[in-house]
mmCIF file of C-alpha atoms in Angstrom:
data_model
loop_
_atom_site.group_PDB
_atom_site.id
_atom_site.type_symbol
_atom_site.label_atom_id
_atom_site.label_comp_id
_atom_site.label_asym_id
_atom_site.label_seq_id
_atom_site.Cartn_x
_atom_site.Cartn_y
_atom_site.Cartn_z
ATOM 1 C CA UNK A 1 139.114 -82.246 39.050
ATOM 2 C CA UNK A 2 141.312 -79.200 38.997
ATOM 3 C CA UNK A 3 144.281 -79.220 35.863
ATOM 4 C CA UNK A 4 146.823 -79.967 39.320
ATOM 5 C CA UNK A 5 144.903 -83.228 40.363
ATOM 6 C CA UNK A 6 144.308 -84.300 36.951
ATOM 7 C CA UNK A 7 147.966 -84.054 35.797
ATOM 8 C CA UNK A 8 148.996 -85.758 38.821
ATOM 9 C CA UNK A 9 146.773 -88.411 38.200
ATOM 10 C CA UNK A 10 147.353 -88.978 34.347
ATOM 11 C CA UNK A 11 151.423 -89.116 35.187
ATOM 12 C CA UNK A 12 150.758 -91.949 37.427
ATOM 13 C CA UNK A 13 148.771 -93.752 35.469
ATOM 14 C CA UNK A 14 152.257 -93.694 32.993
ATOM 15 C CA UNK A 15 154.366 -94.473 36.117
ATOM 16 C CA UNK A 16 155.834 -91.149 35.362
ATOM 17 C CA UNK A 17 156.775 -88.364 37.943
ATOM 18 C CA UNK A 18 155.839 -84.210 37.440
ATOM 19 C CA UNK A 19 158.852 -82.127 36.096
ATOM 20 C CA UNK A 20 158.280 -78.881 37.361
ATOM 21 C CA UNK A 21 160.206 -76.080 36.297
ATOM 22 C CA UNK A 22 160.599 -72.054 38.197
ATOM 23 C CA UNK A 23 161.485 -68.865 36.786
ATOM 24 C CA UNK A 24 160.598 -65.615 37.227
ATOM 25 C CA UNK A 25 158.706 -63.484 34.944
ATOM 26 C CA UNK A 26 160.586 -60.651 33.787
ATOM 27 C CA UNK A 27 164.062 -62.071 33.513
ATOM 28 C CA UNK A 28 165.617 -61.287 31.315
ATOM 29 C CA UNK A 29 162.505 -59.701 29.620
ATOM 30 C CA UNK A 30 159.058 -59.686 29.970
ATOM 31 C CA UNK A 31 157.846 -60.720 26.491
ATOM 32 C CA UNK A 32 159.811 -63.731 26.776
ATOM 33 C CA UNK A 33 158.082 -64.900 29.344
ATOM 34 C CA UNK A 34 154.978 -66.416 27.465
ATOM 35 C CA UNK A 35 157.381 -67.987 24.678
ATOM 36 C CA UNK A 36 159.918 -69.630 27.565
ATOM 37 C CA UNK A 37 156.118 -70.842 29.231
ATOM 38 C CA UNK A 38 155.772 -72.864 26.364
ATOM 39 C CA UNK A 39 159.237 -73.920 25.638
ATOM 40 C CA UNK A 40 159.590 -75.253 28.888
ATOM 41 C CA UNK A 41 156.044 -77.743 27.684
ATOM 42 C CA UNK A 42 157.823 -78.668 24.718
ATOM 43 C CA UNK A 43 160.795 -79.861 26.569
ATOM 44 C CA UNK A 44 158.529 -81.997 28.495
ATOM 45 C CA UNK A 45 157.499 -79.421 31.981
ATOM 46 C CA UNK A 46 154.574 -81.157 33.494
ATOM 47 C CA UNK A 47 153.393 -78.054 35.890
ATOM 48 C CA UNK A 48 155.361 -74.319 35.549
ATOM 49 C CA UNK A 49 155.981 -72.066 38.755
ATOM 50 C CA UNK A 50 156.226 -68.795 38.145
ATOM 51 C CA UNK A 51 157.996 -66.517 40.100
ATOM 52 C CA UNK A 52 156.463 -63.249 41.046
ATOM 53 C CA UNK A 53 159.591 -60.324 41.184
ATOM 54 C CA UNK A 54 159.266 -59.006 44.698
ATOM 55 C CA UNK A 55 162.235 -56.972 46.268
ATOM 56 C CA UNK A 56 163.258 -58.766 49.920
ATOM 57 C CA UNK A 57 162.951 -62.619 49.100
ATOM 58 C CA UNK A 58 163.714 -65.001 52.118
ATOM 59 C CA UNK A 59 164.019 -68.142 50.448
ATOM 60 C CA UNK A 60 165.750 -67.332 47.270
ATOM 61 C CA UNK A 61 169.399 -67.437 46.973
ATOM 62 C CA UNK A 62 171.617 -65.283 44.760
ATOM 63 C CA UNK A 63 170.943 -66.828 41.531
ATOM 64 C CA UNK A 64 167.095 -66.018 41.923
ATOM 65 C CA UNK A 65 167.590 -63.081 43.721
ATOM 66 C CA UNK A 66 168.888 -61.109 40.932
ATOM 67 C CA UNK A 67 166.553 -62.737 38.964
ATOM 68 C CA UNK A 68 163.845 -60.923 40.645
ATOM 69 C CA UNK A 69 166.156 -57.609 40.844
ATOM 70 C CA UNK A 70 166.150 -57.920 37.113
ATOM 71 C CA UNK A 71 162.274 -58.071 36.249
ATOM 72 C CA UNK A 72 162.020 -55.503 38.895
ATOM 73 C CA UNK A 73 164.214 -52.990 37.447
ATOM 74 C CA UNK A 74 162.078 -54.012 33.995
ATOM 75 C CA UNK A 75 158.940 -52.527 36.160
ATOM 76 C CA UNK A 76 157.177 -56.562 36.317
ATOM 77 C CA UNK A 77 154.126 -56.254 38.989
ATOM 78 C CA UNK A 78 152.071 -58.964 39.803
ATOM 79 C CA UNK A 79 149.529 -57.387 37.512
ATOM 80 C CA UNK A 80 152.228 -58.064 34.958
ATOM 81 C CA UNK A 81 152.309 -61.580 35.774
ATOM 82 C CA UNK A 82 148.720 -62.424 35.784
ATOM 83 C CA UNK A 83 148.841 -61.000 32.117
ATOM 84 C CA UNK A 84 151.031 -63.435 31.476
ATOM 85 C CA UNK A 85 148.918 -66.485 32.330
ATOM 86 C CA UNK A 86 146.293 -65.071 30.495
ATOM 87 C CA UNK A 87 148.474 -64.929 27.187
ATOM 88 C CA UNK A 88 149.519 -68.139 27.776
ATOM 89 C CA UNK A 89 146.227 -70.102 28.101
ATOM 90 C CA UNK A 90 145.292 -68.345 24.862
ATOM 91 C CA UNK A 91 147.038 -71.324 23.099
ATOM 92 C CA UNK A 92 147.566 -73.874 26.281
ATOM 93 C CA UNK A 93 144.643 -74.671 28.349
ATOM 94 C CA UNK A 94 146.092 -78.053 29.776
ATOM 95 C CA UNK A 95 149.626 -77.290 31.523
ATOM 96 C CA UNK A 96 148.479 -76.379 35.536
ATOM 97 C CA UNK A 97 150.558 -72.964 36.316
ATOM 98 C CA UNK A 98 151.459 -71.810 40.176
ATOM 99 C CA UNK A 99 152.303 -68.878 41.264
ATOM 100 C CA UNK A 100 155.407 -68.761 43.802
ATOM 101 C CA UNK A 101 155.887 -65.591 45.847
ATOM 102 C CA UNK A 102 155.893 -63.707 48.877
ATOM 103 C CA UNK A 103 152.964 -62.253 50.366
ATOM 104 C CA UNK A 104 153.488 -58.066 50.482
ATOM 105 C CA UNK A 105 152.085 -57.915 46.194
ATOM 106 C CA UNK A 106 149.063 -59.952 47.000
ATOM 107 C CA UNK A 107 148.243 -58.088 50.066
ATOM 108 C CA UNK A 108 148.407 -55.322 48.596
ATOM 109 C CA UNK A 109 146.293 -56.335 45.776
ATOM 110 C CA UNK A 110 143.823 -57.438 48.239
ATOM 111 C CA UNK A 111 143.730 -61.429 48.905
ATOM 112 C CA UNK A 112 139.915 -61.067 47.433
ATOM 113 C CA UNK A 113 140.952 -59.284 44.113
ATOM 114 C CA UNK A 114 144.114 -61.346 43.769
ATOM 115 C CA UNK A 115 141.804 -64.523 44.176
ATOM 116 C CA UNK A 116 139.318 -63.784 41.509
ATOM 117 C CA UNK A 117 142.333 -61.996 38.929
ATOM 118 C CA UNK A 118 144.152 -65.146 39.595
ATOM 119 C CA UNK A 119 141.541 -67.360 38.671
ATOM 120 C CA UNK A 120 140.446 -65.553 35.488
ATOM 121 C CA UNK A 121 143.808 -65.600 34.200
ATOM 122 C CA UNK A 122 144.362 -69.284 34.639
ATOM 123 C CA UNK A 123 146.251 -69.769 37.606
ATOM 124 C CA UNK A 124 146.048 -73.385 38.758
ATOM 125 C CA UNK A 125 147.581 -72.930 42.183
ATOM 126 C CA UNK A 126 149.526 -70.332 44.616
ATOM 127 C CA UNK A 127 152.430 -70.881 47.029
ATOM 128 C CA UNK A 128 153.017 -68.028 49.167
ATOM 129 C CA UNK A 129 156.919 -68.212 50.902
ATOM 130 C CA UNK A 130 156.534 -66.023 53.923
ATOM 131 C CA UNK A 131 152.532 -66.904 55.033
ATOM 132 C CA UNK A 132 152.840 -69.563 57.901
ATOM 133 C CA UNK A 133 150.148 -72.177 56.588
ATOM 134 C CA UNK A 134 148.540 -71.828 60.111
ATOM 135 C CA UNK A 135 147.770 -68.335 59.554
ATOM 136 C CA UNK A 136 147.035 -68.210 55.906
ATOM 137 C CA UNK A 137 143.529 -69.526 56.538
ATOM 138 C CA UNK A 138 142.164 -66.521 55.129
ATOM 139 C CA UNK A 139 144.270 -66.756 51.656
ATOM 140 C CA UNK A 140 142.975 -70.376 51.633
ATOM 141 C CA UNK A 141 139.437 -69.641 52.073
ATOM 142 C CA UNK A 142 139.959 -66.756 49.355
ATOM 143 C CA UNK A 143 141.450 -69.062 46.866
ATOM 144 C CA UNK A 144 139.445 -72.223 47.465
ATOM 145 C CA UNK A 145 136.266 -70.178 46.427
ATOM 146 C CA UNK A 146 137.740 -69.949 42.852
ATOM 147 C CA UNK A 147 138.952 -73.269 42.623
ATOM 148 C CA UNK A 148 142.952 -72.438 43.441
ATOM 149 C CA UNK A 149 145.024 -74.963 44.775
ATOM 150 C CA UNK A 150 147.245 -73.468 47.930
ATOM 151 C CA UNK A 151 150.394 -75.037 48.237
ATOM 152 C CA UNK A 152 152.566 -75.370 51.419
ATOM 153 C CA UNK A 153 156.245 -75.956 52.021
ATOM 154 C CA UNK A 154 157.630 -78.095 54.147
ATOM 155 C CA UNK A 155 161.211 -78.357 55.492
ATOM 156 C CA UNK A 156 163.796 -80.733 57.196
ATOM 157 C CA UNK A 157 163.539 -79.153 60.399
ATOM 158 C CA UNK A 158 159.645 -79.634 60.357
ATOM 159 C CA UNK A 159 158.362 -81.531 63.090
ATOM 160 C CA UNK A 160 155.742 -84.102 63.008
ATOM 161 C CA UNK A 161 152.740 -82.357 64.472
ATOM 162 C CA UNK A 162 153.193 -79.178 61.836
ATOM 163 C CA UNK A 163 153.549 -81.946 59.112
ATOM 164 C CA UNK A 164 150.225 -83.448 59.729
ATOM 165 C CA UNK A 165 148.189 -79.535 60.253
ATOM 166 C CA UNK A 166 150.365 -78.546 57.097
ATOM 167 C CA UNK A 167 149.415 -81.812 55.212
ATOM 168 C CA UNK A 168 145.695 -81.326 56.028
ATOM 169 C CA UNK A 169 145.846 -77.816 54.911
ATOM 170 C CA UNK A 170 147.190 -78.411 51.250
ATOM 171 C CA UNK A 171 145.643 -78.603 47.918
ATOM 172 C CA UNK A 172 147.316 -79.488 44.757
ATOM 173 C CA UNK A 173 150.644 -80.618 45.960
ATOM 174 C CA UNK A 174 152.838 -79.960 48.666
ATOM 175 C CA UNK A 175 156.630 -78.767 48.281
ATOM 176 C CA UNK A 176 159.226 -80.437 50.522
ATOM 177 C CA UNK A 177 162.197 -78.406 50.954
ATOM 178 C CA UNK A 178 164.807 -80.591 50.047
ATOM 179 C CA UNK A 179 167.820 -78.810 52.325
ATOM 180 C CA UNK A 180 168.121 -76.362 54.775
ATOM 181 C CA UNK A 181 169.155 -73.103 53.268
ATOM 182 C CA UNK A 182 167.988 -71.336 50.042
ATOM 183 C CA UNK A 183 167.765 -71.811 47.220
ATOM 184 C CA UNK A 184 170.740 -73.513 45.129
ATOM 185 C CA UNK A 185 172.578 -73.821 48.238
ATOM 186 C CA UNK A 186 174.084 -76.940 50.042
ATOM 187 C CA UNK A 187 174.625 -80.561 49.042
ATOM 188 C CA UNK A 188 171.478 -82.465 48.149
ATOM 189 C CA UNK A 189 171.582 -85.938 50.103
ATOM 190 C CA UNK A 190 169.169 -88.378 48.601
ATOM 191 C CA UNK A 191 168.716 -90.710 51.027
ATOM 192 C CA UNK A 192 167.793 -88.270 53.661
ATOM 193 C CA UNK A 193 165.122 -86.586 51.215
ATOM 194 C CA UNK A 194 163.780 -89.918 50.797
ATOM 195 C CA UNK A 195 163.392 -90.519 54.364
ATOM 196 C CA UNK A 196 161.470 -87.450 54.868
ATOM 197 C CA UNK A 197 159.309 -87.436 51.637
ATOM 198 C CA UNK A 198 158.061 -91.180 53.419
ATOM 199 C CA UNK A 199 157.187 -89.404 56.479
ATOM 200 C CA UNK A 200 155.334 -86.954 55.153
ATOM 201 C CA UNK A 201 153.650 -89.081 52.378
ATOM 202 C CA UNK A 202 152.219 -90.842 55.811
ATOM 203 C CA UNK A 203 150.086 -87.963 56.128
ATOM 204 C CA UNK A 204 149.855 -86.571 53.309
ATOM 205 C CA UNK A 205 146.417 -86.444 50.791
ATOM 206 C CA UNK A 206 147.959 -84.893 47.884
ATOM 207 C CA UNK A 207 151.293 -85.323 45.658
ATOM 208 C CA UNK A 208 154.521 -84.039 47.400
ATOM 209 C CA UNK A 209 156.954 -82.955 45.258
ATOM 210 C CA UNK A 210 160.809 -81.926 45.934
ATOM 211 C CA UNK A 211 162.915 -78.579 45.259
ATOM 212 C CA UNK A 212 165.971 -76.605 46.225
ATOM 213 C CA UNK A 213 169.429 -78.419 45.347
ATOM 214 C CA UNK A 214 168.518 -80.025 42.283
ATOM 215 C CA UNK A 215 170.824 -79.219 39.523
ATOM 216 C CA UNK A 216 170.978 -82.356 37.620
ATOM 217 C CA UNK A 217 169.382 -84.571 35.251
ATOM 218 C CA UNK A 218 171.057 -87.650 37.935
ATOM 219 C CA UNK A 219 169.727 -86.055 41.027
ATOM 220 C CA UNK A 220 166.464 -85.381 39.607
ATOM 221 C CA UNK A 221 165.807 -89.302 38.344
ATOM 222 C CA UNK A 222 167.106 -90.483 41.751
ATOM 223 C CA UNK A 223 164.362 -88.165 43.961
ATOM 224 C CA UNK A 224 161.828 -88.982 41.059
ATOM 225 C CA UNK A 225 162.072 -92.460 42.635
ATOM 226 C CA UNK A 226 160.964 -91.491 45.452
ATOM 227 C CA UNK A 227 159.026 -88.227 45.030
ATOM 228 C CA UNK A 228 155.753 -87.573 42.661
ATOM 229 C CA UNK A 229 157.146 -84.231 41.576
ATOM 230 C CA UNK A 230 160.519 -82.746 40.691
ATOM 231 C CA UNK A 231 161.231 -78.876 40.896
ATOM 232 C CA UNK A 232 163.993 -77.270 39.376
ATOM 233 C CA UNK A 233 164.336 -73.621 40.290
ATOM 234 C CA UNK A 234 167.765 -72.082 39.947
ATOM 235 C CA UNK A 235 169.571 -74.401 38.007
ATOM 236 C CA UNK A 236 166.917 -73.031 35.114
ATOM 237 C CA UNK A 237 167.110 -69.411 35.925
ATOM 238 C CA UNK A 238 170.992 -69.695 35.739
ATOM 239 C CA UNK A 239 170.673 -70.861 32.278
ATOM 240 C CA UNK A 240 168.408 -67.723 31.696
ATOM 241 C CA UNK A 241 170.993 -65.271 32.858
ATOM 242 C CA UNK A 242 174.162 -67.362 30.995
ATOM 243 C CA UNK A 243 172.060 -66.431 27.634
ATOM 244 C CA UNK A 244 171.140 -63.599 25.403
ATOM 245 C CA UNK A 245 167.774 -62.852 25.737
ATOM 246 C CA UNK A 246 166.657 -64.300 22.078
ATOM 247 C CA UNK A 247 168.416 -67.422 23.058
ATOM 248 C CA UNK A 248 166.154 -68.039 26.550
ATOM 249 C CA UNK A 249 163.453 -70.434 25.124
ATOM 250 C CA UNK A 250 165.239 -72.455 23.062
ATOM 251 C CA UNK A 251 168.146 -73.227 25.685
ATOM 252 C CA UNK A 252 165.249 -73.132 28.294
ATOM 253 C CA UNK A 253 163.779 -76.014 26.371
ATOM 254 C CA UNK A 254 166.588 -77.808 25.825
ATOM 255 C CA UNK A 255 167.851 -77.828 29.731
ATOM 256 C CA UNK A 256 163.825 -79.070 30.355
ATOM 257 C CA UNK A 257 164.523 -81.565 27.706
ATOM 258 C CA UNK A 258 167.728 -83.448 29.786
ATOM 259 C CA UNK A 259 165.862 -83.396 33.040
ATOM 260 C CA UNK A 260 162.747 -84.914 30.893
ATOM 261 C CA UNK A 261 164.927 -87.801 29.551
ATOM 262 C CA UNK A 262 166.530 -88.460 32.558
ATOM 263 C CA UNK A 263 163.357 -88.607 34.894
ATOM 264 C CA UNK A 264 162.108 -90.965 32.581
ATOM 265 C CA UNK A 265 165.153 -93.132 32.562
ATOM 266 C CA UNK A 266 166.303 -92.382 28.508
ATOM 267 C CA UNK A 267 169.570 -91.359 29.832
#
């Protein structure tokens, strides 16, 4: 059972939902990208996404947008972040970590020599933004032969039939996109979430977790309800940038630690 699966299925059996925090390596500083890893654990992260810097996102709003402009003026590659993973599983070989990106780094890499770096660092799982799922049969293949998880998003404006080939196509979890737009952008409306997340869960053969909106400890306990899996991208990364770069971890931690509490209904 991969670290994904296994997490997944040791939160159910606590009735408790992932909490699954982004950021992207680099920002504000590289070295503090192992230390904010594990701060985000302490304050209770279930799975971590990291974000690899690339220079024309299509997803990512403004917040993570010059998050990624940051680690890239820094000089952060995706060599850079596999390094990171490594450092990290030197003292944590339990927390599942995905890489989120776009695909231009890892084809450059090669998809076969991203696959096997990838897996020797101790990456868990990979979501790719711009590789339609349909067509990234040949990232799959690479990754499944090391034991990766590939992760798919879905969106409101889905339709059923590319649910079900998406749904059939995913390991590890898949990501519903909880509004149209990028990320931090829009109003979140719960109910509507909820209605898809029960669609797709009808076809669906692994967790599905939800991301994009999410900005509070409220929100996140109400789409825990209803979701296995609660990603918080932005509203994190904003934190990073509001702090000095020797505060990061600690207020990292602490912003993990009221999302924690009120997933699991302390507050």
């Amino acid at each position: 059972m991969s670290r994904i699966a296994s997490t997944f299925a040791h939160l159910s059996g606590l009735n408790r939902k992932a909490l699954i925090p982004f950021f992207t390596v680099g920002d504000p500083l590289l070295e503090l990208a192992v230390p904010t890893m594990r701060a985000l654990v302490s304050g209770g992260a279930d799975i971590l996404e990291l974000g690899i810097p690339f220079s024309d996102p299509m997803a990512d709003g403004p917040t993570i947008q010059r998050a990624s402009e940051r680690a890239l003026q820094n000089g952060v590659t995706l060599t850079d972040v596999l390094a990171v993973v490594s450092e990290f599983r030197l003292t944590d070989d339990q927390t599942p970590v995905v890489l989120m990106g776009y695909a231009n780094p890892i084809e450059r890499l090669g998809l076969d020599a991203f696959a096997t770096q990838a897996r020797d660092a101790g990456v868990d799982g990979v979501l790719v933004v711009d590789y339609p799922p349909l067509e990234a049969r040949h990232l799959k293949a690479a990754l499944s032969l090391v034991g990766i998880d590939t992760i798919f998003l879905l969106s409101p404006t889905t339709t059923e039939q590319r649910m079900r080939e998406i749904a059939q196509l995913a390991t590890g979890y898949l990501y519903y996109v909880s509004l149209r737009g990028v990320t931090g952008a829009g109003h979140l409306e719960v109910e509507a979430v909820a209605a898809q997340v029960a669609r797709i869960r009808s076809c669906a053969r692994v967790p599905v977790g939800v991301g994009f909106g999410i900005r509070d400890g409220a929100t996140a306990r109400r789409l825990s309800e209803v979701a296995d899996a609660v990603v918080v991208g932005s509203r994190l990364v904003e934190e990073i940038e509001a702090s000095i770069p020797t505060e990061v971890p600690h207020r990292a931690e602490t912003l993990m630690r009221q999302f924690r509490l009120a997933m699991d209904g302390a507050q």
